[in-house]
């Protein structure tokens, strides 16, 4: 109906080209009649509107909500100018949008990056909060506080009441009053009972979606006091980003996706972080497309398993949640003692919780 109103390319009324371009962003995804590259030949039409102009037309025609949805779709399609126009407070957070914006952020000037940072910050904050709501129930009970008579920790009220029932008296108003002669406090368990979790994350060119999920999941794990969480990003080189693991925004801005894959080198670095093997988990997130000799990789896995480290291979998931990985290499790692599974962040948290709780 809009096409009938606006007319064909050659006989549009004055000003119709601008509306056609805005509508094409909404319905045609920059491939329809209003597209800049429509192939209509040379004419004397008005200059094709830029993103700001057609996004303003969309706001006037359909409102802010539709405008932000269309801008987000354009940003997911790789259009940097659309990402720079998005209102961070209005867009709907999604991992696809975050991936696209992060990929566009590479090589930007400081001024352009400053314009993108509020959008990235909100996407990371919202997505991390959503993930934490799903993951944290699987991590409950990891930190089991132990009772103590020594003051310093939080008062354990239920234990204190039970320990002082002999002092219960009724006051003048008939209320039961307990005089806590023997208060009981909560204290952290011994540091030796804590676990070290080493996330070894493949950031080669084929791992973009899994990298985002891994960074968000690592930030949730970092909030568990009984876990010491490390984050190793690798392609052909290994980068230790543990100091940024509690700040997923800084972590994602530091991660550079691309390059080849050298899993054996990353596991060798992970082995250097092991101090108490029986309380260390090494989780490898990869598509297992090893760029070097598979024998070296298998040897590193055997070394970890023999030393007593708990290991797990997480197959990368594509945008639809379907596992995509090298089955032959994964089979060799399973034979060496590393279980391999395609786990969602919630399932990974459940696995970590079960290992820590024993």
Coordinates of C-alpha atoms in Angstrom, one line a residue:
X1 CA 0.0 0.0 0.0
X2 CA 2.8 2.4 0.8
X3 CA 4.4 1.6 -2.6
X4 CA 1.2 2.4 -4.3
X5 CA 1.0 5.7 -2.5
X6 CA 4.6 6.6 -3.1
X7 CA 4.7 5.5 -6.7
X8 CA 7.5 3.9 -8.7
X9 CA 11.0 5.3 -8.7
X10 CA 10.5 7.4 -11.8
X11 CA 7.2 9.1 -10.9
X12 CA 7.3 9.7 -7.2
X13 CA 5.8 12.9 -5.9
X14 CA 8.2 15.4 -4.4
X15 CA 9.8 14.3 -1.1
X16 CA 8.6 10.7 -1.5
X17 CA 12.1 9.3 -1.9
X18 CA 12.9 10.1 1.7
X19 CA 9.8 8.3 3.0
X20 CA 10.6 5.4 0.6
X21 CA 14.1 5.1 2.2
X22 CA 12.7 5.2 5.7
X23 CA 10.1 2.5 4.9
X24 CA 12.7 0.4 3.2
X25 CA 14.7 0.4 6.4
X26 CA 11.6 -0.8 8.2
X27 CA 10.4 -3.4 5.8
X28 CA 13.0 -4.1 3.1
X29 CA 16.2 -4.1 5.2
X30 CA 17.9 -1.7 2.7
X31 CA 17.2 -4.0 -0.3
X32 CA 13.9 -2.6 -1.6
X33 CA 12.8 0.3 -3.8
X34 CA 14.0 2.9 -1.4
X35 CA 17.5 1.5 -1.2
X36 CA 20.5 3.6 -2.2
X37 CA 21.8 1.0 -4.5
X38 CA 18.5 0.3 -6.2
X39 CA 20.1 0.4 -9.6
X40 CA 17.6 2.9 -11.1
X41 CA 20.3 4.6 -13.2
X42 CA 21.2 8.3 -13.2
X43 CA 18.5 10.8 -12.4
X44 CA 18.1 14.2 -10.7
X45 CA 16.6 13.0 -7.4
X46 CA 17.4 14.4 -4.0
X47 CA 20.5 13.1 -2.3
X48 CA 19.9 9.8 -0.5
X49 CA 19.3 10.4 3.2
X50 CA 21.8 9.3 5.8
X51 CA 21.0 7.2 8.9
X52 CA 20.1 10.2 11.0
X53 CA 17.7 11.5 8.5
X54 CA 15.8 8.3 7.8
X55 CA 15.8 7.4 11.5
X56 CA 14.1 10.7 12.2
X57 CA 11.6 9.9 9.6
X58 CA 10.9 6.6 11.2
X59 CA 10.4 8.3 14.6
X60 CA 7.9 10.7 13.0
X61 CA 6.1 8.0 11.2
X62 CA 6.1 5.2 13.7
X63 CA 7.5 6.4 17.1
X64 CA 10.7 5.9 19.1
X65 CA 10.2 2.2 19.7
X66 CA 10.1 1.3 16.0
X67 CA 13.0 3.6 15.3
X68 CA 15.2 1.9 17.9
X69 CA 14.3 -1.5 16.7
X70 CA 15.2 -0.6 13.1
X71 CA 18.5 1.0 14.2
X72 CA 19.4 -2.1 16.2
X73 CA 18.7 -4.3 13.2
X74 CA 20.9 -2.1 11.0
X75 CA 23.7 -2.2 13.7
X76 CA 23.4 -6.0 13.8
X77 CA 23.9 -5.9 10.0
X78 CA 27.2 -4.2 10.5
X79 CA 26.3 -0.5 9.9
X80 CA 28.4 1.6 12.3
X81 CA 26.5 4.8 11.7
X82 CA 23.3 3.1 12.9
X83 CA 25.0 2.0 16.1
X84 CA 26.1 5.5 16.8
X85 CA 22.5 6.8 16.6
X86 CA 21.0 4.2 18.9
X87 CA 19.6 5.6 22.2
X88 CA 21.2 3.3 24.9
X89 CA 18.2 3.7 27.2
X90 CA 15.6 2.6 24.6
X91 CA 17.1 -0.3 22.7
X92 CA 16.2 -3.9 23.6
X93 CA 19.4 -5.7 24.8
X94 CA 20.5 -8.8 22.9
X95 CA 23.7 -10.7 22.5
X96 CA 23.6 -10.3 18.7
X97 CA 23.5 -6.5 19.1
X98 CA 26.3 -6.6 21.6
X99 CA 28.4 -8.7 19.3
X100 CA 27.8 -6.4 16.4
X101 CA 28.6 -3.3 18.3
X102 CA 31.8 -4.8 19.8
X103 CA 32.9 -5.8 16.3
X104 CA 32.3 -2.3 15.0
X105 CA 34.2 -0.7 18.0
X106 CA 37.5 -2.0 16.8
X107 CA 39.7 0.7 15.2
X108 CA 37.4 3.5 16.2
X109 CA 38.7 6.9 17.3
X110 CA 38.4 7.8 21.0
X111 CA 35.6 10.2 20.3
X112 CA 33.5 7.6 18.4
X113 CA 34.3 4.9 21.0
X114 CA 33.1 7.3 23.7
X115 CA 29.7 7.5 21.9
X116 CA 29.4 3.8 21.7
X117 CA 30.5 3.1 25.3
X118 CA 27.2 4.0 27.0
X119 CA 25.4 1.6 24.6
X120 CA 27.9 -1.2 25.3
X121 CA 27.7 -0.6 29.0
X122 CA 24.0 -0.9 29.1
X123 CA 23.9 -4.0 27.0
X124 CA 26.5 -5.7 29.1
X125 CA 24.8 -4.6 32.4
X126 CA 21.4 -5.9 31.3
X127 CA 22.6 -9.1 29.8
X128 CA 24.8 -9.9 32.8
X129 CA 21.9 -9.3 35.2
X130 CA 19.6 -11.5 33.1
X131 CA 22.3 -14.3 33.0
X132 CA 23.0 -13.9 36.7
X133 CA 19.3 -14.5 37.5
X134 CA 19.4 -17.8 35.7
X135 CA 22.9 -18.9 36.7
X136 CA 23.1 -18.0 40.4
X137 CA 20.6 -20.6 41.7
X138 CA 22.9 -23.3 40.4
X139 CA 25.7 -21.7 42.5
X140 CA 23.9 -21.4 45.8
X141 CA 25.4 -23.3 48.6
X142 CA 29.0 -23.2 47.3
X143 CA 30.0 -21.0 50.2
X144 CA 29.0 -22.8 53.3
X145 CA 29.7 -20.6 56.4
X146 CA 30.9 -22.4 59.5
X147 CA 29.7 -21.5 63.0
X148 CA 32.2 -20.0 65.5
X149 CA 32.1 -18.5 69.0
X150 CA 34.7 -16.0 68.0
X151 CA 33.3 -12.6 67.1
X152 CA 34.1 -10.9 63.8
X153 CA 31.7 -12.4 61.3
X154 CA 28.0 -11.9 60.9
X155 CA 25.7 -13.1 63.7
X156 CA 24.1 -16.4 63.0
X157 CA 20.7 -15.7 64.6
X158 CA 19.1 -19.1 64.3
X159 CA 22.1 -20.9 65.8
X160 CA 22.3 -18.2 68.5
X161 CA 18.7 -18.6 69.5
X162 CA 19.0 -22.4 69.7
X163 CA 22.2 -22.1 71.8
X164 CA 20.7 -19.8 74.3
X165 CA 17.2 -21.3 74.9
X166 CA 18.2 -21.9 78.5
X167 CA 18.2 -18.1 79.1
X168 CA 14.7 -17.5 77.8
X169 CA 12.6 -15.4 80.2
X170 CA 9.3 -13.6 80.1
X171 CA 9.3 -9.9 80.7
X172 CA 6.7 -7.8 82.3
X173 CA 4.6 -7.6 79.1
X174 CA 4.6 -11.4 78.7
X175 CA 7.1 -11.4 75.8
X176 CA 9.8 -14.1 75.6
X177 CA 13.2 -12.6 75.9
X178 CA 16.4 -14.5 75.2
X179 CA 19.7 -13.2 76.7
X180 CA 22.4 -14.3 74.2
X181 CA 25.1 -15.4 76.6
X182 CA 26.7 -17.6 73.9
X183 CA 26.4 -15.8 70.5
X184 CA 27.3 -17.7 67.4
X185 CA 28.9 -16.0 64.4
X186 CA 29.4 -17.0 60.8
X187 CA 32.8 -17.2 59.3
X188 CA 34.2 -18.1 55.9
X189 CA 35.5 -21.6 55.6
X190 CA 39.3 -22.0 55.4
X191 CA 40.8 -20.6 52.3
X192 CA 42.1 -24.0 51.5
X193 CA 38.6 -25.2 50.8
X194 CA 38.1 -22.6 48.0
X195 CA 38.3 -23.6 44.4
X196 CA 40.1 -22.1 41.5
X197 CA 38.2 -21.9 38.2
X198 CA 40.3 -21.3 35.0
X199 CA 38.2 -20.4 32.0
X200 CA 40.2 -20.9 28.8
X201 CA 38.3 -19.2 26.1
X202 CA 38.9 -19.5 22.3
X203 CA 38.7 -16.1 20.7
X204 CA 39.6 -17.1 17.2
X205 CA 37.6 -15.8 14.3
X206 CA 34.9 -18.5 14.5
X207 CA 34.2 -18.0 18.2
X208 CA 32.5 -14.6 18.4
X209 CA 29.2 -15.6 20.0
X210 CA 30.7 -18.0 22.5
X211 CA 33.3 -15.3 23.5
X212 CA 30.5 -12.9 24.6
X213 CA 28.7 -15.6 26.6
X214 CA 32.0 -16.7 28.2
X215 CA 32.8 -13.2 29.3
X216 CA 29.4 -12.6 30.8
X217 CA 29.4 -16.0 32.5
X218 CA 32.9 -15.4 33.9
X219 CA 31.7 -12.1 35.5
X220 CA 28.9 -14.1 37.3
X221 CA 31.4 -16.7 38.6
X222 CA 33.6 -13.9 39.8
X223 CA 30.9 -12.8 42.2
X224 CA 31.0 -16.2 44.0
X225 CA 33.4 -15.7 47.0
X226 CA 34.3 -19.4 47.2
X227 CA 35.6 -19.3 43.6
X228 CA 38.8 -17.8 42.4
X229 CA 38.0 -17.1 38.7
X230 CA 40.6 -16.7 36.0
X231 CA 40.0 -15.8 32.4
X232 CA 42.5 -16.7 29.6
X233 CA 41.6 -15.6 26.1
X234 CA 43.6 -17.3 23.3
X235 CA 43.9 -17.5 19.6
X236 CA 47.5 -18.1 18.6
X237 CA 48.6 -16.1 21.7
X238 CA 47.3 -16.3 25.2
X239 CA 46.2 -13.2 27.1
X240 CA 45.4 -13.3 30.8
X241 CA 42.5 -11.0 31.5
X242 CA 41.8 -12.2 35.1
X243 CA 42.1 -8.7 36.5
X244 CA 39.1 -7.6 34.4
X245 CA 36.9 -10.6 35.0
X246 CA 34.7 -8.7 37.5
X247 CA 34.0 -6.0 35.0
X248 CA 32.5 -7.6 31.9
X249 CA 32.5 -4.3 30.0
X250 CA 36.2 -3.8 30.3
X251 CA 36.8 -7.5 29.6
X252 CA 34.8 -7.5 26.4
X253 CA 36.5 -4.3 25.2
X254 CA 39.9 -5.9 25.8
X255 CA 39.1 -9.2 24.0
X256 CA 40.1 -9.1 20.3
X257 CA 38.3 -11.8 18.4
X258 CA 40.2 -13.2 15.4
X259 CA 43.2 -15.1 14.4
X260 CA 44.1 -18.8 14.4
X261 CA 43.8 -21.4 17.2
X262 CA 46.5 -22.8 19.4
X263 CA 44.7 -24.7 22.2
X264 CA 47.7 -26.6 23.5
X265 CA 49.5 -23.3 24.3
X266 CA 46.5 -22.0 26.2
X267 CA 46.3 -25.2 28.3
X268 CA 50.0 -25.0 29.0
X269 CA 49.4 -21.5 30.4
X270 CA 46.5 -22.8 32.4
X271 CA 48.7 -25.5 34.0
X272 CA 51.0 -22.7 35.3
X273 CA 48.1 -21.3 37.3
X274 CA 47.4 -24.6 39.1
X275 CA 48.6 -24.7 42.8
X276 CA 46.1 -27.2 44.4
X277 CA 45.2 -29.6 41.5
X278 CA 42.4 -31.3 43.6
X279 CA 40.6 -27.9 43.9
X280 CA 41.2 -26.6 40.4
X281 CA 38.8 -26.7 37.5
X282 CA 40.0 -25.9 33.9
X283 CA 37.1 -25.3 31.5
X284 CA 38.1 -25.0 27.9
X285 CA 35.5 -23.2 25.6
X286 CA 36.4 -23.9 22.0
X287 CA 35.3 -25.3 18.7
X288 CA 38.4 -27.6 19.0
X289 CA 39.7 -26.7 15.6
X290 CA 43.3 -27.0 16.7
X291 CA 45.8 -25.1 14.4
X292 CA 48.8 -27.2 15.6
X293 CA 49.6 -30.9 16.2
X294 CA 46.7 -32.6 17.9
X295 CA 49.1 -34.8 19.8
X296 CA 50.5 -31.8 21.7
X297 CA 47.0 -30.8 22.7
X298 CA 46.2 -34.3 23.9
X299 CA 49.4 -34.4 25.9
X300 CA 48.5 -31.1 27.7
X301 CA 45.1 -32.6 28.6
X302 CA 46.7 -35.8 29.9
X303 CA 49.1 -33.7 32.1
X304 CA 46.2 -31.8 33.7
X305 CA 44.1 -35.0 34.3
X306 CA 47.1 -36.9 35.7
X307 CA 47.9 -34.1 38.2
X308 CA 44.3 -34.3 39.5
X309 CA 42.8 -31.2 37.9
X310 CA 39.1 -31.4 37.0
X311 CA 38.8 -30.6 33.3
X312 CA 35.9 -29.9 31.0
X313 CA 35.6 -29.1 27.3
X314 CA 32.7 -26.8 26.3
X315 CA 31.8 -27.0 22.6
X316 CA 31.1 -23.6 21.1
X317 CA 27.5 -22.8 20.3
X318 CA 26.3 -20.8 17.3
X319 CA 23.7 -18.1 17.3
X320 CA 20.9 -20.7 17.4
X321 CA 22.4 -22.6 20.3
X322 CA 23.6 -25.5 18.2
X323 CA 27.0 -27.0 19.0
X324 CA 29.6 -26.6 16.3
X325 CA 33.0 -28.2 16.8
X326 CA 35.5 -30.7 15.5
X327 CA 34.2 -34.1 16.5
X328 CA 37.5 -35.8 15.7
X329 CA 39.6 -33.6 18.0
X330 CA 36.9 -33.6 20.7
X331 CA 36.9 -37.4 20.6
X332 CA 40.7 -37.5 21.1
X333 CA 40.3 -35.2 24.1
X334 CA 37.6 -37.4 25.6
X335 CA 39.9 -40.4 25.3
X336 CA 42.6 -38.4 27.1
X337 CA 40.2 -37.7 30.1
X338 CA 38.5 -34.5 29.2
X339 CA 34.7 -34.7 29.0
X340 CA 33.3 -32.6 26.2
X341 CA 29.7 -31.2 26.2
X342 CA 27.7 -28.5 24.7
X343 CA 26.6 -26.6 27.8
X344 CA 24.5 -23.4 28.2
X345 CA 25.8 -20.9 30.9
X346 CA 23.2 -22.3 33.3
X347 CA 24.3 -25.9 32.7
X348 CA 28.0 -24.9 33.1
X349 CA 27.1 -23.2 36.4
X350 CA 25.3 -26.3 37.6
X351 CA 28.4 -28.4 36.7
X352 CA 30.7 -26.0 38.6
X353 CA 28.3 -26.1 41.6
X354 CA 28.2 -29.8 41.7
X355 CA 32.0 -30.1 41.6
X356 CA 32.6 -27.6 44.4
X357 CA 29.9 -29.1 46.6
X358 CA 31.3 -32.5 46.0

